[in-house]
């Protein structure tokens, strides 16, 4: 059976920056508290009329350009998102149209912050079994549209952004070497949306800040934190074991960016030095399914990744869902 590998990466985060100081004017919080408790300094916010599919399409175009492929070369598009433009049609179909990928099947995957790794698994397996040759995998979110801007426990954490990868065929034992996915709906109450009345399209900025639309995110931060550390460690070890790769062989870990303290706790449990863990949370906050592909693109374009480097992607999110992937870089 053939394998799949990442042949291009891309990202797009909106230009509008919301700093911790800006948030001090919206809720009872401080730059000092947010920095110390989360590691976040600022996040990006989509402007009015800018949808999850717009962010996704921008990231997708960049990933295709790096891969040296045309949109028409794609035969599959999978978008991980919890904030699709509309309940249906899928965000992936809108992206397919926006980038002109007229030969691609398209679908969304809903797996909370694990959406990108779950979507990667769908595309990877489609390539492995020969159903696809080139697949686009995107994590894209406009979380600002589902943020309760009166809840300081969540609104300081979230941001908007998108990241994408293009997958192509690879030799066995190269490229994506393992993907492990887990879920446990018994913990669905830790992090969920209150959805009295599905509100699409995305509310305007004033509506978001005044919180006049009733679709928003609720989280038990403390319990979520503890489960996150436990699940990330478990899935990291299971993913490495399946790929038969040791922690000491890793060149880089790209974890979901939910809280710097969660990332540091994972690094400590795995015995990883700080420089082997890629962190972007200070600039973008938690962009849910977008955090990993955004960070991966940044690591890639900053020249950090060399051929045959072993990368570990690990994630955790609402569901609960969690997952990991061991990537043999561009091999
Ligand atoms: N500014 C100031 N004070 C705050 C803020 C804030 N923004 N938020 C909470 N506090 C206060 C609380 O009210 C509480 O005050 P009290 O002691 O007087 O009651 C105190 O700070 C401590 O609150 P905790 O919730 O215990 O703080 P904690 O250290 O757990 O940090 C946080 C909260 C940052 C939310 C953390 O729990 C966390 O990151 N949780 C995990 C988030 C996560 O992993 N999410 C998963 C994915 S998200 C997704 O899927 C979209």
mmCIF file of C-alpha atoms and ligand atoms in Angstrom:
data_model
loop_
_atom_site.group_PDB
_atom_site.id
_atom_site.type_symbol
_atom_site.label_atom_id
_atom_site.label_comp_id
_atom_site.label_asym_id
_atom_site.label_seq_id
_atom_site.Cartn_x
_atom_site.Cartn_y
_atom_site.Cartn_z
ATOM 1 C CA UNK A 1 0.000 0.000 0.000
ATOM 2 C CA UNK A 2 1.385 3.450 -0.885
ATOM 3 C CA UNK A 3 1.633 6.262 1.639
ATOM 4 C CA UNK A 4 0.937 10.029 1.642
ATOM 5 C CA UNK A 5 3.238 12.982 2.271
ATOM 6 C CA UNK A 6 2.898 16.739 2.725
ATOM 7 C CA UNK A 7 3.945 18.475 -0.512
ATOM 8 C CA UNK A 8 2.875 22.034 0.334
ATOM 9 C CA UNK A 9 1.842 24.159 3.315
ATOM 10 C CA UNK A 10 0.027 27.489 3.612
ATOM 11 C CA UNK A 11 -1.682 29.709 6.146
ATOM 12 C CA UNK A 12 -3.735 32.841 6.425
ATOM 13 C CA UNK A 13 -4.510 34.760 9.603
ATOM 14 C CA UNK A 14 -6.618 37.939 9.327
ATOM 15 C CA UNK A 15 -4.815 41.300 9.530
ATOM 16 C CA UNK A 16 -6.909 42.691 12.419
ATOM 17 C CA UNK A 17 -4.945 42.223 15.679
ATOM 18 C CA UNK A 18 -6.738 42.120 19.062
ATOM 19 C CA UNK A 19 -4.207 42.548 21.884
ATOM 20 C CA UNK A 20 -4.547 41.690 25.565
ATOM 21 C CA UNK A 21 -4.705 45.447 26.214
ATOM 22 C CA UNK A 22 -7.684 45.687 23.841
ATOM 23 C CA UNK A 23 -9.385 42.898 25.821
ATOM 24 C CA UNK A 24 -8.865 44.825 29.068
ATOM 25 C CA UNK A 25 -11.443 47.273 27.645
ATOM 26 C CA UNK A 26 -13.973 44.494 26.878
ATOM 27 C CA UNK A 27 -13.880 42.256 30.012
ATOM 28 C CA UNK A 28 -12.414 42.352 33.533
ATOM 29 C CA UNK A 29 -8.967 40.949 32.705
ATOM 30 C CA UNK A 30 -5.340 42.039 32.379
ATOM 31 C CA UNK A 31 -2.432 41.546 30.007
ATOM 32 C CA UNK A 32 -0.502 40.160 32.967
ATOM 33 C CA UNK A 33 -3.145 37.477 33.804
ATOM 34 C CA UNK A 34 -3.598 36.372 30.191
ATOM 35 C CA UNK A 35 0.163 36.205 29.539
ATOM 36 C CA UNK A 36 0.958 34.300 32.741
ATOM 37 C CA UNK A 37 -1.995 31.873 32.591
ATOM 38 C CA UNK A 38 -2.068 31.202 28.829
ATOM 39 C CA UNK A 39 1.035 32.576 27.053
ATOM 40 C CA UNK A 40 -1.202 34.563 24.668
ATOM 41 C CA UNK A 41 -0.284 38.185 23.843
ATOM 42 C CA UNK A 42 -2.565 38.812 20.868
ATOM 43 C CA UNK A 43 -4.924 37.080 18.413
ATOM 44 C CA UNK A 44 -6.304 37.811 14.931
ATOM 45 C CA UNK A 45 -9.952 38.617 14.248
ATOM 46 C CA UNK A 46 -11.779 38.241 10.923
ATOM 47 C CA UNK A 47 -13.287 41.433 9.552
ATOM 48 C CA UNK A 48 -16.978 41.776 8.700
ATOM 49 C CA UNK A 49 -17.896 39.623 5.744
ATOM 50 C CA UNK A 50 -14.753 37.497 6.044
ATOM 51 C CA UNK A 51 -15.838 33.874 6.379
ATOM 52 C CA UNK A 52 -14.124 30.650 7.413
ATOM 53 C CA UNK A 53 -14.083 29.629 3.724
ATOM 54 C CA UNK A 54 -12.258 32.879 2.787
ATOM 55 C CA UNK A 55 -9.489 32.179 5.308
ATOM 56 C CA UNK A 56 -9.350 28.548 4.158
ATOM 57 C CA UNK A 57 -9.164 29.475 0.462
ATOM 58 C CA UNK A 58 -6.257 31.884 1.093
ATOM 59 C CA UNK A 59 -4.312 29.215 3.007
ATOM 60 C CA UNK A 60 -5.158 26.631 0.325
ATOM 61 C CA UNK A 61 -3.857 28.813 -2.539
ATOM 62 C CA UNK A 62 -0.546 29.234 -0.718
ATOM 63 C CA UNK A 63 -0.219 25.481 -0.069
ATOM 64 C CA UNK A 64 -0.993 24.705 -3.727
ATOM 65 C CA UNK A 65 1.599 27.236 -4.927
ATOM 66 C CA UNK A 66 4.261 25.657 -2.711
ATOM 67 C CA UNK A 67 3.303 22.195 -4.002
ATOM 68 C CA UNK A 68 3.571 23.445 -7.595
ATOM 69 C CA UNK A 69 0.055 22.170 -8.289
ATOM 70 C CA UNK A 70 -3.071 23.670 -9.814
ATOM 71 C CA UNK A 71 -6.392 23.589 -7.940
ATOM 72 C CA UNK A 72 -7.686 21.315 -10.710
ATOM 73 C CA UNK A 73 -5.053 18.709 -9.705
ATOM 74 C CA UNK A 74 -6.885 18.136 -6.402
ATOM 75 C CA UNK A 75 -9.315 15.241 -6.194
ATOM 76 C CA UNK A 76 -10.240 15.690 -2.529
ATOM 77 C CA UNK A 77 -10.740 18.600 -0.116
ATOM 78 C CA UNK A 78 -11.285 17.980 3.607
ATOM 79 C CA UNK A 79 -11.832 20.936 5.926
ATOM 80 C CA UNK A 80 -11.688 20.589 9.716
ATOM 81 C CA UNK A 81 -13.815 23.329 11.265
ATOM 82 C CA UNK A 82 -16.317 24.043 14.045
ATOM 83 C CA UNK A 83 -17.230 27.390 12.492
ATOM 84 C CA UNK A 84 -18.341 26.634 8.909
ATOM 85 C CA UNK A 85 -19.868 29.611 7.049
ATOM 86 C CA UNK A 86 -23.179 27.778 7.186
ATOM 87 C CA UNK A 87 -24.468 24.476 8.533
ATOM 88 C CA UNK A 88 -24.669 23.381 4.902
ATOM 89 C CA UNK A 89 -23.359 23.420 2.208
ATOM 90 C CA UNK A 90 -20.053 22.375 3.719
ATOM 91 C CA UNK A 91 -17.205 24.845 4.088
ATOM 92 C CA UNK A 92 -15.129 22.452 1.947
ATOM 93 C CA UNK A 93 -17.551 22.821 -0.988
ATOM 94 C CA UNK A 94 -17.372 26.608 -0.719
ATOM 95 C CA UNK A 95 -13.553 26.385 -0.683
ATOM 96 C CA UNK A 96 -13.679 24.026 -3.695
ATOM 97 C CA UNK A 97 -15.614 26.688 -5.609
ATOM 98 C CA UNK A 98 -13.501 29.639 -4.401
ATOM 99 C CA UNK A 99 -10.189 28.077 -5.460
ATOM 100 C CA UNK A 100 -11.595 26.466 -8.618
ATOM 101 C CA UNK A 101 -10.813 22.857 -7.673
ATOM 102 C CA UNK A 102 -13.292 21.525 -10.195
ATOM 103 C CA UNK A 103 -12.126 17.892 -10.003
ATOM 104 C CA UNK A 104 -12.306 17.549 -6.215
ATOM 105 C CA UNK A 105 -14.807 15.906 -3.892
ATOM 106 C CA UNK A 106 -15.243 18.044 -0.765
ATOM 107 C CA UNK A 107 -16.357 17.487 2.820
ATOM 108 C CA UNK A 108 -16.078 18.962 6.319
ATOM 109 C CA UNK A 109 -14.930 17.150 9.441
ATOM 110 C CA UNK A 110 -16.229 18.298 12.842
ATOM 111 C CA UNK A 111 -13.844 17.253 15.616
ATOM 112 C CA UNK A 112 -13.323 20.419 17.679
ATOM 113 C CA UNK A 113 -9.710 21.526 17.880
ATOM 114 C CA UNK A 114 -8.700 18.083 16.564
ATOM 115 C CA UNK A 115 -10.371 18.873 13.218
ATOM 116 C CA UNK A 116 -7.124 19.220 11.268
ATOM 117 C CA UNK A 117 -5.602 15.911 12.414
ATOM 118 C CA UNK A 118 -8.934 14.134 11.845
ATOM 119 C CA UNK A 119 -9.166 15.681 8.335
ATOM 120 C CA UNK A 120 -5.548 14.689 7.676
ATOM 121 C CA UNK A 121 -6.467 11.103 8.519
ATOM 122 C CA UNK A 122 -9.367 11.077 6.014
ATOM 123 C CA UNK A 123 -7.155 12.422 3.199
ATOM 124 C CA UNK A 124 -4.166 10.243 4.124
ATOM 125 C CA UNK A 125 -6.284 7.093 4.002
ATOM 126 C CA UNK A 126 -7.887 8.137 0.685
ATOM 127 C CA UNK A 127 -4.392 8.398 -0.823
ATOM 128 C CA UNK A 128 -3.206 5.180 0.814
ATOM 129 C CA UNK A 129 -6.033 3.158 -0.681
ATOM 130 C CA UNK A 130 -5.600 4.749 -4.106
ATOM 131 C CA UNK A 131 -8.911 6.674 -4.135
ATOM 132 C CA UNK A 132 -7.058 10.044 -4.254
ATOM 133 C CA UNK A 133 -3.768 11.344 -5.620
ATOM 134 C CA UNK A 134 -3.649 14.951 -4.396
ATOM 135 C CA UNK A 135 -5.739 16.075 -1.433
ATOM 136 C CA UNK A 136 -6.105 19.452 0.267
ATOM 137 C CA UNK A 137 -6.465 19.392 4.060
ATOM 138 C CA UNK A 138 -7.473 22.597 5.824
ATOM 139 C CA UNK A 139 -8.073 23.706 9.413
ATOM 140 C CA UNK A 140 -9.987 26.986 9.377
ATOM 141 C CA UNK A 141 -11.971 28.901 11.987
ATOM 142 C CA UNK A 142 -13.702 32.197 12.675
ATOM 143 C CA UNK A 143 -14.023 31.532 16.404
ATOM 144 C CA UNK A 144 -14.691 35.219 17.071
ATOM 145 C CA UNK A 145 -18.171 34.561 15.656
ATOM 146 C CA UNK A 146 -18.948 31.992 18.377
ATOM 147 C CA UNK A 147 -17.113 33.663 21.251
ATOM 148 C CA UNK A 148 -19.048 34.895 24.251
ATOM 149 C CA UNK A 149 -17.386 38.305 24.545
ATOM 150 C CA UNK A 150 -18.715 38.688 28.093
ATOM 151 C CA UNK A 151 -16.977 35.513 29.356
ATOM 152 C CA UNK A 152 -13.401 36.359 30.345
ATOM 153 C CA UNK A 153 -12.668 32.657 30.894
ATOM 154 C CA UNK A 154 -12.945 31.943 27.145
ATOM 155 C CA UNK A 155 -12.876 35.165 25.100
ATOM 156 C CA UNK A 156 -9.213 35.837 25.943
ATOM 157 C CA UNK A 157 -8.196 32.445 24.538
ATOM 158 C CA UNK A 158 -9.650 32.366 21.031
ATOM 159 C CA UNK A 159 -8.663 33.715 17.630
ATOM 160 C CA UNK A 160 -9.346 33.346 13.897
ATOM 161 C CA UNK A 161 -7.084 31.757 11.282
ATOM 162 C CA UNK A 162 -6.542 29.011 8.729
ATOM 163 C CA UNK A 163 -3.781 26.621 7.753
ATOM 164 C CA UNK A 164 -3.594 24.123 4.906
ATOM 165 C CA UNK A 165 -1.486 21.293 3.580
ATOM 166 C CA UNK A 166 -1.516 19.502 0.236
ATOM 167 C CA UNK A 167 -0.977 15.752 0.457
ATOM 168 C CA UNK A 168 0.432 13.689 -2.394
ATOM 169 C CA UNK A 169 1.547 10.088 -2.847
ATOM 170 C CA UNK A 170 4.688 8.782 -1.110
ATOM 171 C CA UNK A 171 6.666 5.571 -0.806
ATOM 172 C CA UNK A 172 5.785 3.161 2.006
ATOM 173 C CA UNK A 173 7.500 4.044 5.329
ATOM 174 C CA UNK A 174 7.980 7.692 4.316
ATOM 175 C CA UNK A 175 5.690 10.724 4.647
ATOM 176 C CA UNK A 176 2.859 10.285 7.141
ATOM 177 C CA UNK A 177 3.989 7.254 9.132
ATOM 178 C CA UNK A 178 1.130 7.042 11.637
ATOM 179 C CA UNK A 179 -2.115 8.698 12.636
ATOM 180 C CA UNK A 180 -3.964 7.844 15.862
ATOM 181 C CA UNK A 181 -7.416 9.250 16.666
ATOM 182 C CA UNK A 182 -9.443 8.982 19.875
ATOM 183 C CA UNK A 183 -12.722 10.357 21.225
ATOM 184 C CA UNK A 184 -14.793 10.242 24.412
ATOM 185 C CA UNK A 185 -18.248 11.797 24.305
ATOM 186 C CA UNK A 186 -18.650 11.247 28.055
ATOM 187 C CA UNK A 187 -16.681 14.503 28.451
ATOM 188 C CA UNK A 188 -18.809 16.468 25.967
ATOM 189 C CA UNK A 189 -19.861 18.829 28.757
ATOM 190 C CA UNK A 190 -16.306 20.204 29.139
ATOM 191 C CA UNK A 191 -16.499 22.271 25.966
ATOM 192 C CA UNK A 192 -19.580 22.802 23.814
ATOM 193 C CA UNK A 193 -21.607 25.310 21.840
ATOM 194 C CA UNK A 194 -24.835 26.835 23.053
ATOM 195 C CA UNK A 195 -26.861 26.920 19.891
ATOM 196 C CA UNK A 196 -30.376 28.177 20.628
ATOM 197 C CA UNK A 197 -30.846 29.138 17.037
ATOM 198 C CA UNK A 198 -28.279 28.543 14.347
ATOM 199 C CA UNK A 199 -27.062 31.962 13.318
ATOM 200 C CA UNK A 200 -25.468 32.129 9.938
ATOM 201 C CA UNK A 201 -23.947 33.935 8.178
ATOM 202 C CA UNK A 202 -21.321 34.995 10.675
ATOM 203 C CA UNK A 203 -22.504 37.957 12.782
ATOM 204 C CA UNK A 204 -20.986 41.383 12.156
ATOM 205 C CA UNK A 205 -18.258 42.659 14.515
ATOM 206 C CA UNK A 206 -20.617 44.836 16.628
ATOM 207 C CA UNK A 207 -22.987 41.879 16.967
ATOM 208 C CA UNK A 208 -20.101 39.679 18.074
ATOM 209 C CA UNK A 209 -18.952 42.150 20.739
ATOM 210 C CA UNK A 210 -22.450 42.856 22.010
ATOM 211 C CA UNK A 211 -23.121 39.148 21.989
ATOM 212 C CA UNK A 212 -26.566 39.551 20.491
ATOM 213 C CA UNK A 213 -26.382 36.249 18.623
ATOM 214 C CA UNK A 214 -27.025 33.170 20.755
ATOM 215 C CA UNK A 215 -24.465 30.727 19.320
ATOM 216 C CA UNK A 216 -21.418 30.636 21.530
ATOM 217 C CA UNK A 217 -18.788 28.487 23.144
ATOM 218 C CA UNK A 218 -18.870 27.340 26.774
ATOM 219 C CA UNK A 219 -15.887 25.722 28.497
ATOM 220 C CA UNK A 220 -14.982 24.313 31.888
ATOM 221 C CA UNK A 221 -11.382 25.516 31.543
ATOM 222 C CA UNK A 222 -9.910 23.867 34.596
ATOM 223 C CA UNK A 223 -11.225 20.330 33.904
ATOM 224 C CA UNK A 224 -10.433 20.739 30.197
ATOM 225 C CA UNK A 225 -6.852 21.690 31.072
ATOM 226 C CA UNK A 226 -6.288 18.511 33.086
ATOM 227 C CA UNK A 227 -7.825 16.208 30.451
ATOM 228 C CA UNK A 228 -5.799 17.967 27.729
ATOM 229 C CA UNK A 229 -2.457 17.233 29.379
ATOM 230 C CA UNK A 230 -3.404 13.612 30.044
ATOM 231 C CA UNK A 231 -4.816 12.927 26.530
ATOM 232 C CA UNK A 232 -1.949 14.679 24.714
ATOM 233 C CA UNK A 233 0.665 12.614 26.518
ATOM 234 C CA UNK A 234 -1.256 9.378 25.870
ATOM 235 C CA UNK A 235 -1.746 10.062 22.147
ATOM 236 C CA UNK A 236 1.832 11.291 21.643
ATOM 237 C CA UNK A 237 3.203 8.025 23.026
ATOM 238 C CA UNK A 238 0.715 5.866 21.074
ATOM 239 C CA UNK A 239 1.497 7.692 17.807
ATOM 240 C CA UNK A 240 5.250 7.303 18.324
ATOM 241 C CA UNK A 241 4.850 3.635 19.194
ATOM 242 C CA UNK A 242 2.829 2.915 16.051
ATOM 243 C CA UNK A 243 5.496 4.600 13.896
ATOM 244 C CA UNK A 244 8.279 2.910 15.871
ATOM 245 C CA UNK A 245 9.945 6.268 16.517
ATOM 246 C CA UNK A 246 11.482 7.264 19.871
ATOM 247 C CA UNK A 247 10.984 10.638 21.584
ATOM 248 C CA UNK A 248 14.730 11.263 21.208
ATOM 249 C CA UNK A 249 14.448 10.887 17.400
ATOM 250 C CA UNK A 250 11.954 13.750 17.088
ATOM 251 C CA UNK A 251 13.120 16.926 15.343
ATOM 252 C CA UNK A 252 10.012 18.913 16.254
ATOM 253 C CA UNK A 253 6.652 18.609 17.980
ATOM 254 C CA UNK A 254 3.829 20.793 16.637
ATOM 255 C CA UNK A 255 1.102 20.635 19.298
ATOM 256 C CA UNK A 256 -2.371 22.177 19.306
ATOM 257 C CA UNK A 257 -1.998 25.659 20.769
ATOM 258 C CA UNK A 258 -4.629 25.969 23.527
ATOM 259 C CA UNK A 259 -2.519 27.149 26.452
ATOM 260 C CA UNK A 260 1.264 27.511 26.832
ATOM 261 C CA UNK A 261 1.067 25.757 30.199
ATOM 262 C CA UNK A 262 -0.555 22.716 28.550
ATOM 263 C CA UNK A 263 2.206 22.676 25.897
ATOM 264 C CA UNK A 264 4.928 22.984 28.561
ATOM 265 C CA UNK A 265 3.354 20.210 30.670
ATOM 266 C CA UNK A 266 3.324 17.917 27.614
ATOM 267 C CA UNK A 267 6.969 18.714 26.829
ATOM 268 C CA UNK A 268 7.931 17.999 30.420
ATOM 269 C CA UNK A 269 6.074 14.653 30.476
ATOM 270 C CA UNK A 270 7.715 13.572 27.206
ATOM 271 C CA UNK A 271 11.136 14.826 28.341
ATOM 272 C CA UNK A 272 11.389 17.184 25.373
ATOM 273 C CA UNK A 273 13.588 20.300 25.435
ATOM 274 C CA UNK A 274 11.808 23.631 24.830
ATOM 275 C CA UNK A 275 13.439 24.178 21.419
ATOM 276 C CA UNK A 276 11.845 21.005 20.038
ATOM 277 C CA UNK A 277 8.308 22.258 20.632
ATOM 278 C CA UNK A 278 6.908 24.793 18.177
ATOM 279 C CA UNK A 279 4.847 27.553 19.798
ATOM 280 C CA UNK A 280 2.752 30.237 18.059
ATOM 281 C CA UNK A 281 0.120 30.809 20.755
ATOM 282 C CA UNK A 282 1.563 34.201 21.736
ATOM 283 C CA UNK A 283 0.606 35.606 18.305
ATOM 284 C CA UNK A 284 -2.644 33.836 17.416
ATOM 285 C CA UNK A 285 -4.205 32.381 20.585
ATOM 286 C CA UNK A 286 -6.266 29.222 20.156
ATOM 287 C CA UNK A 287 -7.562 29.036 16.566
ATOM 288 C CA UNK A 288 -8.938 25.501 17.128
ATOM 289 C CA UNK A 289 -8.419 23.301 14.051
ATOM 290 C CA UNK A 290 -6.119 25.928 12.476
ATOM 291 C CA UNK A 291 -3.387 25.970 15.132
ATOM 292 C CA UNK A 292 -1.384 22.980 13.866
ATOM 293 C CA UNK A 293 -1.348 23.770 10.117
ATOM 294 C CA UNK A 294 -0.602 27.459 10.824
ATOM 295 C CA UNK A 295 2.345 26.480 13.063
ATOM 296 C CA UNK A 296 3.512 23.821 10.598
ATOM 297 C CA UNK A 297 3.568 26.331 7.745
ATOM 298 C CA UNK A 298 5.470 28.805 9.875
ATOM 299 C CA UNK A 299 8.051 26.176 10.895
ATOM 300 C CA UNK A 300 8.350 25.087 7.251
ATOM 301 C CA UNK A 301 8.827 28.569 5.783
ATOM 302 C CA UNK A 302 11.262 29.601 8.504
ATOM 303 C CA UNK A 303 13.609 26.819 7.327
ATOM 304 C CA UNK A 304 13.310 24.733 10.493
ATOM 305 C CA UNK A 305 12.384 21.483 8.737
ATOM 306 C CA UNK A 306 14.881 19.295 6.898
ATOM 307 C CA UNK A 307 14.186 16.220 4.738
ATOM 308 C CA UNK A 308 13.651 13.084 6.839
ATOM 309 C CA UNK A 309 13.052 15.119 10.018
ATOM 310 C CA UNK A 310 10.557 13.339 12.268
ATOM 311 C CA UNK A 311 7.665 15.603 13.298
ATOM 312 C CA UNK A 312 4.958 14.833 15.807
ATOM 313 C CA UNK A 313 1.585 16.594 15.503
ATOM 314 C CA UNK A 314 -0.633 16.245 18.587
ATOM 315 C CA UNK A 315 -4.039 17.691 19.278
ATOM 316 C CA UNK A 316 -6.947 17.782 21.676
ATOM 317 C CA UNK A 317 -10.397 19.376 21.543
ATOM 318 C CA UNK A 318 -14.143 19.408 22.062
ATOM 319 C CA UNK A 319 -15.860 16.053 21.874
ATOM 320 C CA UNK A 320 -13.651 15.128 23.530
ATOM 321 C CA UNK A 321 -11.420 14.274 20.618
ATOM 322 C CA UNK A 322 -7.682 13.853 20.497
ATOM 323 C CA UNK A 323 -5.167 12.645 17.958
ATOM 324 C CA UNK A 324 -1.592 12.496 16.769
ATOM 325 C CA UNK A 325 0.424 12.000 13.601
ATOM 326 C CA UNK A 326 4.069 11.134 13.006
ATOM 327 C CA UNK A 327 5.356 12.769 9.824
ATOM 328 C CA UNK A 328 8.592 11.886 8.075
ATOM 329 C CA UNK A 329 9.126 15.321 6.549
ATOM 330 C CA UNK A 330 9.061 15.667 2.750
ATOM 331 C CA UNK A 331 10.542 12.217 2.298
HETATM 332 N N1 LIG B 1 -8.685 37.363 33.435
HETATM 333 C C1 LIG B 1 -8.594 37.438 34.765
HETATM 334 N N2 LIG B 1 -9.008 36.465 35.598
HETATM 335 C C2 LIG B 1 -9.566 35.376 35.044
HETATM 336 C C3 LIG B 1 -9.710 35.234 33.655
HETATM 337 C C4 LIG B 1 -9.264 36.294 32.856
HETATM 338 N N3 LIG B 1 -9.328 36.242 31.506
HETATM 339 N N4 LIG B 1 -10.288 34.032 33.405
HETATM 340 C C5 LIG B 1 -10.507 33.439 34.588
HETATM 341 N N5 LIG B 1 -10.076 34.268 35.580
HETATM 342 C C6 LIG B 1 -10.125 34.027 37.025
HETATM 343 C C7 LIG B 1 -11.234 33.094 37.437
HETATM 344 O O1 LIG B 1 -12.443 33.792 37.559
HETATM 345 C C8 LIG B 1 -10.717 32.570 38.761
HETATM 346 O O2 LIG B 1 -10.947 33.540 39.734
HETATM 347 P P1 LIG B 1 -11.350 33.090 41.248
HETATM 348 O O3 LIG B 1 -10.163 32.308 41.754
HETATM 349 O O4 LIG B 1 -11.569 34.399 41.938
HETATM 350 O O5 LIG B 1 -12.578 32.252 41.094
HETATM 351 C C9 LIG B 1 -9.205 32.493 38.535
HETATM 352 O O6 LIG B 1 -8.920 33.367 37.406
HETATM 353 C C10 LIG B 1 -8.697 31.109 38.206
HETATM 354 O O7 LIG B 1 -9.561 30.529 37.222
HETATM 355 P P2 LIG B 1 -9.289 29.150 36.609
HETATM 356 O O8 LIG B 1 -10.337 28.837 35.569
HETATM 357 O O9 LIG B 1 -9.070 28.133 37.684
HETATM 358 O O10 LIG B 1 -7.885 29.444 35.864
HETATM 359 P P3 LIG B 1 -6.949 28.471 35.127
HETATM 360 O O11 LIG B 1 -5.598 28.573 35.658
HETATM 361 O O12 LIG B 1 -7.553 27.091 34.963
HETATM 362 O O13 LIG B 1 -6.892 29.111 33.661
HETATM 363 C C11 LIG B 1 -7.797 28.709 31.468
HETATM 364 C C12 LIG B 1 -8.086 29.219 32.880
HETATM 365 C C13 LIG B 1 -6.762 29.620 30.855
HETATM 366 C C14 LIG B 1 -9.099 28.759 30.680
HETATM 367 C C15 LIG B 1 -7.256 27.260 31.532
HETATM 368 O O14 LIG B 1 -8.067 26.492 32.375
HETATM 369 C C16 LIG B 1 -7.178 26.578 30.189
HETATM 370 O O15 LIG B 1 -6.411 26.957 29.325
HETATM 371 N N6 LIG B 1 -7.956 25.504 30.010
HETATM 372 C C17 LIG B 1 -7.842 24.627 28.836
HETATM 373 C C18 LIG B 1 -8.289 25.268 27.573
HETATM 374 C C19 LIG B 1 -8.254 24.222 26.481
HETATM 375 O O16 LIG B 1 -7.402 23.360 26.422
HETATM 376 N N7 LIG B 1 -9.225 24.217 25.593
HETATM 377 C C20 LIG B 1 -9.261 23.101 24.655
HETATM 378 C C21 LIG B 1 -9.566 23.397 23.358
HETATM 379 S S1 LIG B 1 -10.453 24.923 23.094
HETATM 380 C C22 LIG B 1 -11.451 24.582 21.762
HETATM 381 O O17 LIG B 1 -11.716 23.469 21.431
HETATM 382 C C23 LIG B 1 -11.995 25.768 20.959
#
